[in-house]
mmCIF file of C-alpha atoms in Angstrom:
data_model
loop_
_atom_site.group_PDB
_atom_site.id
_atom_site.type_symbol
_atom_site.label_atom_id
_atom_site.label_comp_id
_atom_site.label_asym_id
_atom_site.label_seq_id
_atom_site.Cartn_x
_atom_site.Cartn_y
_atom_site.Cartn_z
ATOM 1 C CA MET A 1 -16.731 102.989 -85.067
ATOM 2 C CA THR A 2 -16.487 102.841 -81.274
ATOM 3 C CA THR A 3 -13.786 100.571 -79.886
ATOM 4 C CA SER A 4 -14.914 98.524 -76.903
ATOM 5 C CA ARG A 5 -12.764 98.363 -73.790
ATOM 6 C CA SER A 6 -12.470 95.407 -71.434
ATOM 7 C CA PHE A 7 -11.639 95.238 -67.740
ATOM 8 C CA ARG A 8 -11.187 92.126 -65.612
ATOM 9 C CA PHE A 9 -13.139 91.848 -62.386
ATOM 10 C CA HIS A 10 -13.249 89.497 -59.411
ATOM 11 C CA THR A 11 -15.832 88.959 -56.690
ATOM 12 C CA LEU A 12 -15.130 87.847 -53.135
ATOM 13 C CA ASP A 13 -17.019 87.179 -49.925
ATOM 14 C CA VAL A 14 -15.240 89.186 -47.216
ATOM 15 C CA PHE A 15 -15.061 88.661 -43.440
ATOM 16 C CA THR A 16 -15.744 84.953 -43.806
ATOM 17 C CA THR A 17 -13.947 81.710 -44.552
ATOM 18 C CA SER A 18 -17.032 80.156 -46.177
ATOM 19 C CA ARG A 19 -18.446 80.828 -49.609
ATOM 20 C CA PHE A 20 -21.761 82.671 -49.629
ATOM 21 C CA GLY A 21 -21.173 84.096 -46.182
ATOM 22 C CA GLY A 22 -19.682 87.453 -45.285
ATOM 23 C CA ASN A 23 -20.073 90.596 -47.383
ATOM 24 C CA PRO A 24 -19.808 90.342 -51.179
ATOM 25 C CA LEU A 25 -17.318 92.612 -52.932
ATOM 26 C CA ALA A 26 -16.441 93.249 -56.565
ATOM 27 C CA VAL A 27 -12.902 94.365 -57.439
ATOM 28 C CA VAL A 28 -11.599 95.754 -60.723
ATOM 29 C CA PRO A 29 -7.843 95.282 -60.170
ATOM 30 C CA ASP A 30 -6.682 97.350 -63.182
ATOM 31 C CA ALA A 31 -9.167 100.215 -63.491
ATOM 32 C CA ASP A 32 -6.884 102.758 -65.134
ATOM 33 C CA GLY A 33 -8.856 104.463 -67.893
ATOM 34 C CA LEU A 34 -12.265 104.298 -66.227
ATOM 35 C CA THR A 35 -13.998 107.592 -65.466
ATOM 36 C CA SER A 36 -15.739 108.314 -62.165
ATOM 37 C CA ASP A 37 -19.119 108.065 -63.877
ATOM 38 C CA GLU A 38 -18.183 104.689 -65.354
ATOM 39 C CA MET A 39 -17.068 103.441 -61.945
ATOM 40 C CA GLN A 40 -20.376 104.500 -60.432
ATOM 41 C CA SER A 41 -22.294 102.788 -63.248
ATOM 42 C CA ILE A 42 -20.296 99.572 -62.784
ATOM 43 C CA ALA A 43 -20.945 99.623 -59.018
ATOM 44 C CA ARG A 44 -24.639 100.116 -59.711
ATOM 45 C CA GLU A 45 -24.552 97.223 -62.190
ATOM 46 C CA PHE A 46 -22.930 94.851 -59.678
ATOM 47 C CA ASN A 47 -25.397 96.132 -57.047
ATOM 48 C CA LEU A 48 -23.210 94.882 -54.189
ATOM 49 C CA SER A 49 -22.680 96.948 -51.076
ATOM 50 C CA GLU A 50 -19.288 98.049 -52.476
ATOM 51 C CA THR A 51 -17.131 97.764 -55.577
ATOM 52 C CA THR A 52 -13.463 98.803 -55.605
ATOM 53 C CA PHE A 53 -11.332 100.097 -58.462
ATOM 54 C CA VAL A 54 -7.549 99.752 -58.230
ATOM 55 C CA LEU A 55 -5.488 102.477 -59.898
ATOM 56 C CA PRO A 56 -1.826 103.519 -60.070
ATOM 57 C CA PRO A 57 -0.712 105.418 -56.952
ATOM 58 C CA GLN A 58 -0.534 109.212 -56.916
ATOM 59 C CA ALA A 59 0.935 109.975 -53.484
ATOM 60 C CA GLY A 60 3.560 107.347 -52.691
ATOM 61 C CA GLY A 61 1.293 104.433 -51.843
ATOM 62 C CA THR A 62 1.328 101.014 -53.432
ATOM 63 C CA GLN A 63 -2.088 101.457 -55.088
ATOM 64 C CA ARG A 64 -4.863 103.997 -55.267
ATOM 65 C CA VAL A 65 -8.220 102.452 -54.372
ATOM 66 C CA ARG A 66 -11.597 104.045 -55.038
ATOM 67 C CA ILE A 67 -14.678 102.595 -53.328
ATOM 68 C CA PHE A 68 -18.243 102.887 -54.618
ATOM 69 C CA THR A 69 -21.602 101.744 -53.300
ATOM 70 C CA PRO A 70 -24.470 101.511 -55.807
ATOM 71 C CA ALA A 71 -25.334 105.117 -54.868
ATOM 72 C CA ALA A 72 -22.113 106.983 -54.023
ATOM 73 C CA GLU A 73 -18.327 106.967 -53.660
ATOM 74 C CA LEU A 74 -16.962 106.402 -50.148
ATOM 75 C CA PRO A 75 -13.786 107.887 -48.644
ATOM 76 C CA PHE A 76 -13.136 104.690 -46.677
ATOM 77 C CA ALA A 77 -14.704 101.289 -46.045
ATOM 78 C CA GLY A 78 -13.443 98.212 -44.254
ATOM 79 C CA HIS A 79 -14.585 95.155 -46.172
ATOM 80 C CA PRO A 80 -13.534 96.648 -49.556
ATOM 81 C CA THR A 81 -10.093 97.466 -48.156
ATOM 82 C CA VAL A 82 -9.599 94.025 -46.598
ATOM 83 C CA GLY A 83 -10.987 92.177 -49.619
ATOM 84 C CA THR A 84 -8.960 94.175 -52.141
ATOM 85 C CA ALA A 85 -5.741 93.513 -50.223
ATOM 86 C CA LEU A 86 -6.418 89.775 -50.062
ATOM 87 C CA LEU A 87 -7.230 89.656 -53.776
ATOM 88 C CA LEU A 88 -4.106 91.592 -54.770
ATOM 89 C CA HIS A 89 -1.966 89.375 -52.561
ATOM 90 C CA GLY A 90 -3.369 86.307 -54.300
ATOM 91 C CA LEU A 91 -2.874 87.799 -57.766
ATOM 92 C CA THR A 92 0.626 89.190 -57.264
ATOM 93 C CA THR A 93 2.404 87.249 -54.502
ATOM 94 C CA PRO A 94 0.397 84.037 -53.931
ATOM 95 C CA SER A 95 3.391 82.099 -52.605
ATOM 96 C CA SER A 96 4.367 84.764 -50.084
ATOM 97 C CA GLU A 97 3.375 84.419 -46.441
ATOM 98 C CA GLN A 98 3.165 88.182 -45.982
ATOM 99 C CA SER A 99 2.358 91.318 -47.983
ATOM 100 C CA ARG A 100 2.026 94.975 -47.066
ATOM 101 C CA PHE A 101 -0.089 97.456 -48.983
ATOM 102 C CA VAL A 102 -0.567 101.195 -48.630
ATOM 103 C CA PHE A 103 -3.868 102.096 -50.286
ATOM 104 C CA GLU A 104 -4.474 105.710 -51.204
ATOM 105 C CA GLU A 105 -8.131 106.155 -50.244
ATOM 106 C CA GLY A 106 -10.288 109.216 -49.694
ATOM 107 C CA VAL A 107 -9.283 109.380 -46.018
ATOM 108 C CA GLY A 108 -5.574 109.226 -46.854
ATOM 109 C CA PRO A 109 -3.088 106.338 -46.818
ATOM 110 C CA VAL A 110 -4.531 103.123 -45.353
ATOM 111 C CA HIS A 111 -1.953 100.488 -44.361
ATOM 112 C CA VAL A 112 -2.987 96.850 -44.785
ATOM 113 C CA ASP A 113 -0.957 93.802 -43.751
ATOM 114 C CA VAL A 114 -1.688 90.356 -45.189
ATOM 115 C CA ARG A 115 -0.460 87.327 -43.232
ATOM 116 C CA CYS A 116 -0.840 83.748 -44.459
ATOM 117 C CA ASP A 117 -0.540 80.467 -42.606
ATOM 118 C CA ARG A 118 -1.061 77.087 -44.261
ATOM 119 C CA GLY A 119 -2.895 78.634 -47.182
ATOM 120 C CA SER A 120 -5.270 80.778 -45.100
ATOM 121 C CA CYS A 121 -4.665 84.513 -45.433
ATOM 122 C CA PHE A 122 -5.797 87.231 -43.024
ATOM 123 C CA ALA A 123 -5.728 90.962 -43.846
ATOM 124 C CA GLU A 124 -5.706 93.687 -41.226
ATOM 125 C CA LEU A 125 -6.047 97.389 -41.965
ATOM 126 C CA GLN A 126 -4.910 100.252 -39.770
ATOM 127 C CA VAL A 127 -7.285 103.196 -39.665
ATOM 128 C CA ALA A 128 -5.935 106.385 -41.212
ATOM 129 C CA GLN A 129 -7.969 108.970 -39.275
ATOM 130 C CA PRO A 130 -8.492 109.628 -35.554
ATOM 131 C CA VAL A 131 -11.943 109.061 -34.130
ATOM 132 C CA GLU A 132 -14.452 111.891 -34.202
ATOM 133 C CA VAL A 133 -17.362 111.608 -31.772
ATOM 134 C CA ARG A 134 -20.463 113.784 -31.762
ATOM 135 C CA PRO A 135 -23.565 113.717 -29.567
ATOM 136 C CA VAL A 136 -26.825 112.214 -30.799
ATOM 137 C CA LEU A 137 -29.630 114.765 -30.893
ATOM 138 C CA LEU A 138 -32.443 112.191 -30.684
ATOM 139 C CA ASP A 139 -33.678 111.027 -27.283
ATOM 140 C CA ILE A 140 -33.981 107.381 -26.237
ATOM 141 C CA THR A 141 -37.654 107.138 -27.211
ATOM 142 C CA GLU A 142 -36.934 108.530 -30.691
ATOM 143 C CA LEU A 143 -33.914 106.244 -31.158
ATOM 144 C CA ALA A 144 -35.903 103.176 -30.128
ATOM 145 C CA ALA A 145 -38.735 104.008 -32.532
ATOM 146 C CA LEU A 146 -36.221 104.624 -35.317
ATOM 147 C CA VAL A 147 -35.050 100.997 -35.169
ATOM 148 C CA SER A 148 -38.401 99.467 -34.164
ATOM 149 C CA VAL A 149 -37.528 98.472 -30.587
ATOM 150 C CA THR A 150 -38.728 99.717 -27.208
ATOM 151 C CA PRO A 151 -36.831 102.169 -24.996
ATOM 152 C CA ALA A 152 -36.244 99.275 -22.576
ATOM 153 C CA ASP A 153 -34.290 97.494 -25.354
ATOM 154 C CA ILE A 154 -31.613 100.200 -25.319
ATOM 155 C CA ASP A 155 -28.781 99.292 -22.943
ATOM 156 C CA ARG A 156 -28.435 102.023 -20.319
ATOM 157 C CA ASN A 157 -25.370 100.282 -18.805
ATOM 158 C CA ALA A 158 -23.370 100.544 -22.037
ATOM 159 C CA PRO A 159 -21.780 103.760 -23.288
ATOM 160 C CA ALA A 160 -24.418 106.316 -24.283
ATOM 161 C CA PRO A 161 -25.524 106.439 -27.917
ATOM 162 C CA CYS A 162 -23.259 108.622 -30.025
ATOM 163 C CA ALA A 163 -22.176 109.359 -33.576
ATOM 164 C CA ALA A 164 -18.630 108.144 -34.299
ATOM 165 C CA SER A 165 -16.384 108.142 -37.332
ATOM 166 C CA VAL A 166 -12.894 107.237 -38.492
ATOM 167 C CA GLY A 167 -13.750 108.203 -42.076
ATOM 168 C CA LEU A 168 -17.405 107.221 -42.381
ATOM 169 C CA PRO A 169 -19.828 108.314 -39.610
ATOM 170 C CA PHE A 170 -22.217 105.958 -37.812
ATOM 171 C CA LEU A 171 -24.871 106.443 -35.191
ATOM 172 C CA VAL A 172 -23.759 103.868 -32.602
ATOM 173 C CA LEU A 173 -26.586 102.480 -30.492
ATOM 174 C CA PRO A 174 -26.255 99.747 -27.793
ATOM 175 C CA LEU A 175 -29.061 97.228 -27.318
ATOM 176 C CA THR A 176 -29.628 95.009 -24.303
ATOM 177 C CA ASP A 177 -29.514 91.551 -25.887
ATOM 178 C CA VAL A 178 -29.478 89.507 -29.075
ATOM 179 C CA ALA A 179 -33.262 89.096 -28.984
ATOM 180 C CA ALA A 180 -33.708 92.880 -29.196
ATOM 181 C CA LEU A 181 -31.148 92.988 -31.988
ATOM 182 C CA GLY A 182 -33.106 90.358 -33.900
ATOM 183 C CA ARG A 183 -36.359 92.312 -33.522
ATOM 184 C CA ALA A 184 -34.801 95.533 -34.764
ATOM 185 C CA GLY A 185 -35.638 96.945 -38.152
ATOM 186 C CA LEU A 186 -35.195 100.364 -39.663
ATOM 187 C CA ASP A 187 -38.294 102.589 -39.811
ATOM 188 C CA ASN A 188 -37.576 104.232 -43.151
ATOM 189 C CA THR A 189 -40.115 107.005 -42.678
ATOM 190 C CA ARG A 190 -38.600 108.026 -39.341
ATOM 191 C CA TRP A 191 -35.092 107.668 -40.774
ATOM 192 C CA ALA A 192 -35.920 109.996 -43.667
ATOM 193 C CA ALA A 193 -37.399 112.549 -41.257
ATOM 194 C CA THR A 194 -34.598 112.481 -38.667
ATOM 195 C CA LEU A 195 -31.314 111.203 -40.126
ATOM 196 C CA ARG A 196 -31.321 111.705 -43.889
ATOM 197 C CA GLY A 197 -28.796 114.414 -44.718
ATOM 198 C CA THR A 198 -27.231 114.450 -41.230
ATOM 199 C CA TRP A 199 -23.562 113.848 -40.449
ATOM 200 C CA ALA A 200 -24.159 110.226 -39.399
ATOM 201 C CA PRO A 201 -27.094 108.693 -41.307
ATOM 202 C CA GLN A 202 -25.686 105.131 -40.985
ATOM 203 C CA ILE A 203 -26.982 103.179 -37.960
ATOM 204 C CA TYR A 204 -24.834 100.628 -36.096
ATOM 205 C CA LEU A 205 -26.622 98.530 -33.478
ATOM 206 C CA TYR A 206 -24.490 96.459 -31.133
ATOM 207 C CA VAL A 207 -24.830 94.059 -28.211
ATOM 208 C CA LEU A 208 -21.944 93.347 -25.828
ATOM 209 C CA GLN A 209 -22.692 89.691 -25.247
ATOM 210 C CA ASP A 210 -20.832 89.222 -21.976
ATOM 211 C CA GLY A 211 -19.358 92.629 -21.163
ATOM 212 C CA ARG A 212 -15.811 91.420 -20.561
ATOM 213 C CA GLU A 213 -12.616 92.367 -22.336
ATOM 214 C CA GLY A 214 -12.298 90.565 -25.637
ATOM 215 C CA SER A 215 -15.978 89.666 -25.533
ATOM 216 C CA ASN A 216 -17.929 88.814 -28.630
ATOM 217 C CA VAL A 217 -20.094 91.585 -30.026
ATOM 218 C CA ARG A 218 -23.195 91.067 -32.185
ATOM 219 C CA VAL A 219 -24.080 93.909 -34.533
ATOM 220 C CA ARG A 220 -26.332 95.075 -37.366
ATOM 221 C CA MET A 221 -25.871 98.049 -39.700
ATOM 222 C CA PHE A 222 -28.443 99.957 -41.782
ATOM 223 C CA SER A 223 -27.450 102.479 -44.466
ATOM 224 C CA PRO A 224 -30.210 103.527 -46.879
ATOM 225 C CA ALA A 225 -28.295 106.736 -47.634
ATOM 226 C CA LEU A 226 -25.628 104.631 -49.350
ATOM 227 C CA GLY A 227 -28.108 102.395 -51.160
ATOM 228 C CA VAL A 228 -27.531 99.542 -48.674
ATOM 229 C CA VAL A 229 -30.655 98.576 -46.742
ATOM 230 C CA GLU A 230 -28.658 96.353 -44.350
ATOM 231 C CA ASP A 231 -25.010 95.380 -44.560
ATOM 232 C CA PRO A 232 -23.781 91.878 -43.628
ATOM 233 C CA ALA A 233 -20.291 93.060 -42.544
ATOM 234 C CA THR A 234 -19.122 96.634 -42.000
ATOM 235 C CA GLY A 235 -15.418 97.159 -41.325
ATOM 236 C CA SER A 236 -15.618 100.958 -41.173
ATOM 237 C CA ALA A 237 -18.294 100.692 -38.473
ATOM 238 C CA ALA A 238 -16.218 98.149 -36.527
ATOM 239 C CA ALA A 239 -13.301 100.579 -36.703
ATOM 240 C CA ALA A 240 -15.454 103.486 -35.497
ATOM 241 C CA PHE A 241 -16.791 101.302 -32.671
ATOM 242 C CA ALA A 242 -13.286 100.270 -31.556
ATOM 243 C CA ALA A 243 -12.014 103.853 -31.763
ATOM 244 C CA PHE A 244 -14.976 105.130 -29.748
ATOM 245 C CA MET A 245 -14.460 102.476 -27.073
ATOM 246 C CA ALA A 246 -10.745 103.319 -26.955
ATOM 247 C CA SER A 247 -11.606 106.990 -26.388
ATOM 248 C CA LEU A 248 -13.566 105.970 -23.278
ATOM 249 C CA ALA A 249 -10.650 104.000 -21.814
ATOM 250 C CA PRO A 250 -7.546 106.232 -22.026
ATOM 251 C CA ASP A 251 -5.707 104.105 -19.452
ATOM 252 C CA ARG A 252 -6.070 100.848 -21.385
ATOM 253 C CA SER A 253 -3.120 99.860 -23.540
ATOM 254 C CA GLU A 254 -5.040 97.495 -25.809
ATOM 255 C CA GLN A 255 -8.324 95.655 -26.313
ATOM 256 C CA HIS A 256 -9.752 93.240 -28.870
ATOM 257 C CA TRP A 257 -13.276 92.426 -30.019
ATOM 258 C CA THR A 258 -14.608 89.590 -32.165
ATOM 259 C CA ILE A 259 -17.632 91.003 -33.970
ATOM 260 C CA SER A 260 -20.393 88.889 -35.503
ATOM 261 C CA GLN A 261 -22.623 90.438 -38.135
ATOM 262 C CA GLY A 262 -24.936 89.312 -40.942
ATOM 263 C CA ILE A 263 -26.634 86.566 -38.928
ATOM 264 C CA GLU A 264 -30.103 87.993 -39.580
ATOM 265 C CA LEU A 265 -29.351 88.174 -43.315
ATOM 266 C CA GLY A 266 -28.170 84.576 -43.586
ATOM 267 C CA ARG A 267 -24.627 85.768 -44.359
ATOM 268 C CA PRO A 268 -22.682 85.238 -41.113
ATOM 269 C CA SER A 269 -19.553 87.355 -40.883
ATOM 270 C CA THR A 270 -16.664 87.624 -38.426
ATOM 271 C CA LEU A 271 -14.647 90.808 -37.989
ATOM 272 C CA HIS A 272 -11.695 91.336 -35.662
ATOM 273 C CA ALA A 273 -11.280 94.847 -34.246
ATOM 274 C CA ARG A 274 -8.677 96.043 -31.796
ATOM 275 C CA PHE A 275 -6.777 99.038 -30.539
ATOM 276 C CA ALA A 276 -3.207 99.249 -29.308
ATOM 277 C CA ARG A 277 -1.772 102.417 -27.811
ATOM 278 C CA GLY A 278 1.567 103.700 -29.005
ATOM 279 C CA THR A 279 4.197 105.309 -26.785
ATOM 280 C CA ASP A 280 2.527 108.662 -27.498
ATOM 281 C CA GLY A 281 -0.723 107.406 -25.941
ATOM 282 C CA LYS A 282 -2.541 107.418 -29.278
ATOM 283 C CA ALA A 283 -4.872 104.473 -29.871
ATOM 284 C CA ASN A 284 -4.057 102.795 -33.166
ATOM 285 C CA ILE A 285 -7.171 101.112 -34.564
ATOM 286 C CA PHE A 286 -7.083 97.862 -36.559
ATOM 287 C CA VAL A 287 -9.779 95.807 -38.288
ATOM 288 C CA GLY A 288 -9.148 92.486 -40.004
ATOM 289 C CA GLY A 289 -10.611 89.329 -41.424
ATOM 290 C CA HIS A 290 -10.543 86.686 -44.123
ATOM 291 C CA ALA A 291 -12.088 86.466 -47.584
ATOM 292 C CA VAL A 292 -13.055 83.812 -50.135
ATOM 293 C CA ARG A 293 -12.778 84.310 -53.894
ATOM 294 C CA ILE A 294 -16.047 83.564 -55.697
ATOM 295 C CA SER A 295 -15.847 84.543 -59.366
ATOM 296 C CA GLU A 296 -13.988 86.410 -62.063
ATOM 297 C CA GLY A 297 -14.883 87.732 -65.476
ATOM 298 C CA THR A 298 -14.656 90.564 -67.976
ATOM 299 C CA LEU A 299 -16.499 93.876 -68.170
ATOM 300 C CA TRP A 300 -17.100 95.223 -71.676
ATOM 301 C CA LEU A 301 -17.564 98.982 -72.071
#
């Protein structure tokens, strides 16, 4: 006779302060005993952009965290890291105004600080890896067709399109305005022919809304390779964006962006990205936000 096993789970909406906004996340806070195949099956069952599994640490961190999309395991992702930290804070130290976690993820140790004020908690992660930037091999006409806009919709005054990563690579493409962003849509046939299997198959479209320091940024992200047609909030892409922008401004000591995403999906999200240079000149990259708990229950295996 087979003995069933049970595991508690929670769901949250991340990078929002309102229920049914932001990016949904499922968390299994005590996943010890689950196999990798079982984790992938559970992530596929939830069918959210990511599901996290919290395990005992192996390398001196506070927890080991594994992150799965419905299609694959990720070495790093922002909204799962932020959401998991906020959930664990609420489960373990709900009366504390501050918590610090060190998550052992595929990219290495990821530090996350949780700060609470009057019952509202904010989590901010620090990126574990330096930025890697590679050129884009597609020309402007090909890039425009890939996301169903015209070449004139690509902002020639912004930094040139590139591929950037701090753990998960994105093709970063600037558009001229919010109207162009709203018209955009992934051409799946072109994507399969040009980006599938490349280093950066994820596409991050952004609009600098006023061009000044600290300006709001509107973005969209498409990732069919990970089983996510469009994501309502992408912390790893915000981190790659901030790290790329920091690499272009070596004389700047710090900069902050407020990033809006998910508007077109009806799930408005707000992400806070920044860099701050240390005394060694290195740009430390941070991404943070809020989350709202939605549900909890039991998985039976």
